[in-house]
CSV table of C-alpha atoms in Angstrom, one decimal:
chain,number,residue,atom,x,y,z
A,1,MET,CA,9.2,-52.3,-27.5
A,2,GLU,CA,13.8,-52.5,-28.6
A,3,GLU,CA,14.2,-50.6,-31.8
A,4,GLY,CA,13.9,-53.0,-35.0
A,5,ASN,CA,10.8,-54.9,-32.8
A,6,ASP,CA,8.1,-56.3,-36.1
A,7,ALA,CA,5.4,-57.6,-32.6
A,8,MET,CA,2.2,-55.6,-33.4
A,9,PRO,CA,2.1,-53.7,-29.0
A,10,SER,CA,-0.7,-55.7,-26.8
A,11,ASN,CA,-3.0,-54.1,-25.0
A,12,LYS,CA,-0.4,-54.7,-21.8
A,13,ASP,CA,1.7,-51.3,-23.5
A,14,TYR,CA,-1.1,-49.6,-24.5
A,15,GLU,CA,-2.3,-49.6,-20.9
A,16,ILE,CA,0.8,-49.5,-19.9
A,17,GLU,CA,1.5,-46.3,-22.2
A,18,LEU,CA,-2.0,-44.5,-21.1
A,19,GLU,CA,-0.9,-44.9,-17.8
A,20,LYS,CA,2.1,-42.9,-18.1
A,21,LEU,CA,0.2,-40.3,-20.1
A,22,ASP,CA,-1.8,-40.0,-16.9
A,23,GLY,CA,1.2,-39.8,-15.1
A,24,ALA,CA,2.4,-37.2,-16.5
A,25,ARG,CA,-0.9,-35.4,-16.8
A,26,ASN,CA,-1.9,-35.6,-13.3
A,27,ARG,CA,2.0,-33.6,-12.2
A,28,PHE,CA,0.5,-30.9,-13.9
A,29,ILE,CA,-3.1,-30.5,-12.7
A,30,THR,CA,-1.6,-31.3,-9.4
A,31,GLU,CA,0.7,-28.3,-9.4
A,32,ILE,CA,-2.1,-26.4,-11.2
A,33,ALA,CA,-4.5,-27.0,-8.5
A,34,LYS,CA,-2.4,-25.5,-5.3
A,35,ASN,CA,-1.3,-23.2,-7.1
A,36,ILE,CA,-4.8,-22.4,-7.8
A,37,HIS,CA,-5.7,-20.0,-4.8
A,38,LEU,CA,-3.8,-17.5,-6.7
A,39,TYR,CA,-7.2,-17.2,-8.8
A,40,ASN,CA,-9.1,-17.8,-5.4
A,41,ILE,CA,-10.0,-20.4,-6.9
A,42,THR,CA,-10.3,-24.0,-4.8
A,43,PRO,CA,-7.7,-26.0,-5.2
A,44,SER,CA,-10.8,-29.3,-5.9
A,45,ALA,CA,-11.7,-26.6,-9.1
A,46,GLY,CA,-8.0,-27.1,-9.7
A,47,ARG,CA,-8.1,-30.5,-10.8
A,48,LEU,CA,-11.9,-29.6,-13.0
A,49,TYR,CA,-9.0,-27.1,-14.5
A,50,GLY,CA,-6.9,-29.3,-15.6
A,51,THR,CA,-9.1,-32.1,-16.6
A,52,VAL,CA,-10.8,-30.2,-18.9
A,53,PHE,CA,-7.4,-28.3,-19.8
A,54,PHE,CA,-6.0,-31.9,-20.8
A,55,SER,CA,-8.9,-32.8,-22.6
A,56,GLU,CA,-9.4,-33.5,-26.6
A,57,GLU,CA,-12.7,-32.9,-26.8
A,58,PRO,CA,-14.5,-30.5,-24.3
A,59,MET,CA,-16.6,-31.9,-22.1
A,60,THR,CA,-20.0,-32.1,-19.5
A,61,LEU,CA,-20.6,-31.7,-16.0
A,62,ASP,CA,-21.0,-35.2,-16.5
A,63,GLU,CA,-18.7,-36.3,-17.8
A,64,MET,CA,-16.3,-34.3,-15.4
A,65,SER,CA,-18.1,-35.7,-13.3
A,66,ARG,CA,-16.9,-39.6,-13.7
A,67,ALA,CA,-13.2,-38.5,-14.6
A,68,LEU,CA,-12.7,-37.2,-11.3
A,69,GLY,CA,-15.3,-38.8,-9.0
A,70,MET,CA,-17.1,-35.7,-7.5
A,71,SER,CA,-20.2,-34.7,-7.2
A,72,LYS,CA,-22.3,-33.0,-10.1
A,73,THR,CA,-22.6,-30.8,-8.6
A,74,SER,CA,-18.6,-30.0,-6.9
A,75,MET,CA,-18.8,-30.4,-10.7
A,76,SER,CA,-21.4,-27.5,-11.3
A,77,THR,CA,-19.9,-25.2,-8.6
A,78,GLY,CA,-16.8,-25.9,-9.2
A,79,ILE,CA,-17.3,-24.6,-13.5
A,80,ARG,CA,-18.7,-21.8,-12.0
A,81,SER,CA,-16.0,-20.1,-10.0
A,82,LEU,CA,-14.1,-21.2,-14.0
A,83,LEU,CA,-16.4,-19.5,-16.3
A,84,GLU,CA,-15.9,-16.7,-13.4
A,85,ALA,CA,-12.5,-15.8,-14.2
A,86,ASN,CA,-12.2,-16.7,-17.8
A,87,MET,CA,-10.6,-20.0,-17.7
A,88,VAL,CA,-13.4,-22.0,-19.8
A,89,GLU,CA,-15.6,-21.3,-21.6
A,90,ARG,CA,-18.9,-22.8,-23.1
A,91,VAL,CA,-18.8,-23.7,-25.6
A,92,TRP,CA,-21.9,-25.2,-28.6
A,93,GLU,CA,-21.3,-28.8,-30.5
A,94,ARG,CA,-24.7,-29.3,-33.0
A,95,GLY,CA,-26.4,-32.2,-31.9
A,96,ILE,CA,-25.3,-32.7,-27.4
A,97,ARG,CA,-28.3,-30.2,-25.6
A,98,LYS,CA,-26.2,-30.5,-22.8
A,99,ASP,CA,-23.8,-27.8,-22.0
A,100,LEU,CA,-20.1,-28.1,-22.6
A,101,TYR,CA,-17.4,-27.0,-21.8
A,102,LYS,CA,-13.7,-26.7,-22.4
A,103,VAL,CA,-10.3,-23.9,-21.6
A,104,GLU,CA,-9.9,-20.2,-22.5
A,105,ASP,CA,-7.4,-21.1,-24.9
A,106,ASP,CA,-6.0,-16.9,-24.0
A,107,TRP,CA,-4.2,-17.8,-20.6
A,108,TYR,CA,-2.8,-13.8,-20.9
A,109,LYS,CA,-6.8,-12.2,-21.1
A,110,SER,CA,-7.4,-15.5,-17.7
A,111,PHE,CA,-4.8,-13.9,-15.7
A,112,SER,CA,-5.7,-9.7,-16.4
A,113,ASN,CA,-9.3,-10.8,-15.8
A,114,VAL,CA,-8.3,-11.6,-12.3
A,115,PHE,CA,-5.4,-10.0,-11.3
A,116,ILE,CA,-8.3,-6.5,-12.6
A,117,ASN,CA,-10.6,-7.4,-10.6
A,118,ARG,CA,-8.6,-8.5,-7.7
A,119,TRP,CA,-6.3,-5.7,-7.4
A,120,ARG,CA,-9.2,-3.8,-8.9
A,121,ASN,CA,-11.6,-4.7,-5.6
A,122,ALA,CA,-8.0,-3.3,-2.8
A,123,THR,CA,-7.0,-1.5,-4.8
A,124,GLU,CA,-10.6,0.4,-4.2
A,125,LEU,CA,-11.6,-0.2,-0.7
A,126,ASN,CA,-7.5,0.5,0.2
A,127,MET,CA,-7.9,4.3,-0.8
A,128,GLY,CA,-11.7,5.2,1.0
A,129,ALA,CA,-9.7,3.9,4.5
A,130,ILE,CA,-6.9,6.4,3.1
A,131,GLN,CA,-9.2,8.7,2.0
A,132,GLU,CA,-11.1,8.2,5.4
A,133,THR,CA,-7.8,8.1,7.9
A,134,LYS,CA,-6.5,11.8,6.4
A,135,GLU,CA,-10.4,13.6,7.3
A,136,MET,CA,-10.1,11.7,11.0
A,137,LEU,CA,-6.2,13.0,10.9
A,138,LEU,CA,-6.3,16.5,9.3
A,139,HIS,CA,-9.7,17.1,11.8
A,140,LEU,CA,-8.1,15.5,14.9
A,141,LYS,CA,-4.5,18.2,13.5
A,142,GLU,CA,-7.1,20.9,14.2
A,143,GLU,CA,-8.2,20.1,17.3
A,144,THR,CA,-4.9,18.6,19.4
A,145,GLY,CA,-3.0,20.4,22.1
A,146,PHE,CA,-0.3,18.1,22.2
A,147,ASP,CA,2.7,19.1,20.0
A,148,ASP,CA,3.7,15.1,20.3
A,149,VAL,CA,0.0,13.9,18.3
A,150,LEU,CA,0.5,17.2,16.1
A,151,GLU,CA,3.9,15.0,15.1
A,152,LYS,CA,2.7,11.6,14.4
A,153,VAL,CA,-0.8,13.3,12.9
A,154,GLU,CA,1.5,14.8,10.3
A,155,THR,CA,4.5,11.7,10.5
A,156,ASP,CA,0.7,9.4,9.7
A,157,LEU,CA,-0.3,11.8,7.0
A,158,GLU,CA,3.1,11.4,5.5
A,159,LYS,CA,2.9,7.6,5.2
A,160,LEU,CA,-0.9,8.2,4.2
A,161,GLU,CA,0.7,9.8,0.8
A,162,GLU,CA,3.1,7.5,0.0
A,163,ALA,CA,1.2,5.1,0.8
A,164,GLU,CA,-1.3,6.8,-1.7
A,165,ASN,CA,1.4,7.2,-4.4
A,166,TYR,CA,1.5,3.8,-4.8
A,167,TYR,CA,-2.4,2.5,-5.3
A,168,ILE,CA,-2.2,6.0,-7.9
A,169,TRP,CA,0.6,3.5,-9.2
A,170,LEU,CA,-1.4,0.5,-9.1
A,171,THR,CA,-3.9,2.4,-10.5
A,172,ASP,CA,-1.8,2.9,-13.6
A,173,VAL,CA,-0.6,-1.1,-13.6
A,174,ILE,CA,-4.6,-1.3,-13.2
A,175,SER,CA,-5.8,0.2,-16.9
A,176,LEU,CA,-2.6,-1.3,-18.3
A,177,PHE,CA,-3.9,-4.8,-18.4
A,178,GLU,CA,-7.5,-3.1,-18.6
A,179,SER,CA,-6.2,-1.7,-22.0
A,180,GLY,CA,-4.4,-4.1,-23.2
A,181,LYS,CA,-1.4,-2.2,-23.7
A,182,ILE,CA,0.6,-4.2,-21.2
A,183,PHE,CA,1.4,-6.7,-23.6
A,184,GLU,CA,2.8,-3.9,-26.0
A,185,LEU,CA,5.0,-3.3,-23.0
A,186,VAL,CA,5.6,-7.3,-22.2
A,187,PRO,CA,4.6,-9.2,-25.6
A,188,LYS,CA,3.1,-12.3,-25.5
A,189,ARG,CA,4.6,-15.4,-25.9
A,190,THR,CA,3.4,-16.9,-28.8
A,191,LYS,CA,5.2,-20.5,-30.6
A,192,LYS,CA,7.5,-18.5,-32.9
A,193,THR,CA,8.7,-16.2,-29.5
A,194,LEU,CA,9.7,-19.5,-27.7
A,195,LYS,CA,11.7,-21.0,-30.9
């Protein structure tokens, strides 16, 4: 609409602007859905997250189902994975008997929980494998009568020590997230920080 034009906007103008708004929102939702696998979450749950993110009010499963054109069962599965990742939270509103969901406002908390769970599990499994492998190699080192096998065992033990040091360091990094000390080293960004 031109500046200085006193004509009232039409319903058609309103619809056009709503389409532009949806287009802008869909740009972000598409990217979230594309990259949400980093949180071990499916793209459809990523689209669900984006839908809840832009909703002005907390949403029920029925509302999510209508918004995305997917079954309520799919919404239930998606919301469960988002709850487990602490990306959404269940909220209560007076007079509404159905479960309501909204996006967890603290993105740092969501990332921290996913980072901790994913890397703690992988680190523990890999540290266990290192210990078992070291025991096998130390046993072979005592038994072998071949110099070249002994040399390979010693080289492998050195490599495993480097790997073990890495996982000990990673455990320290995980602890920074668990304790919240990471935010002393790398402060959270706020609206004030961005100005």
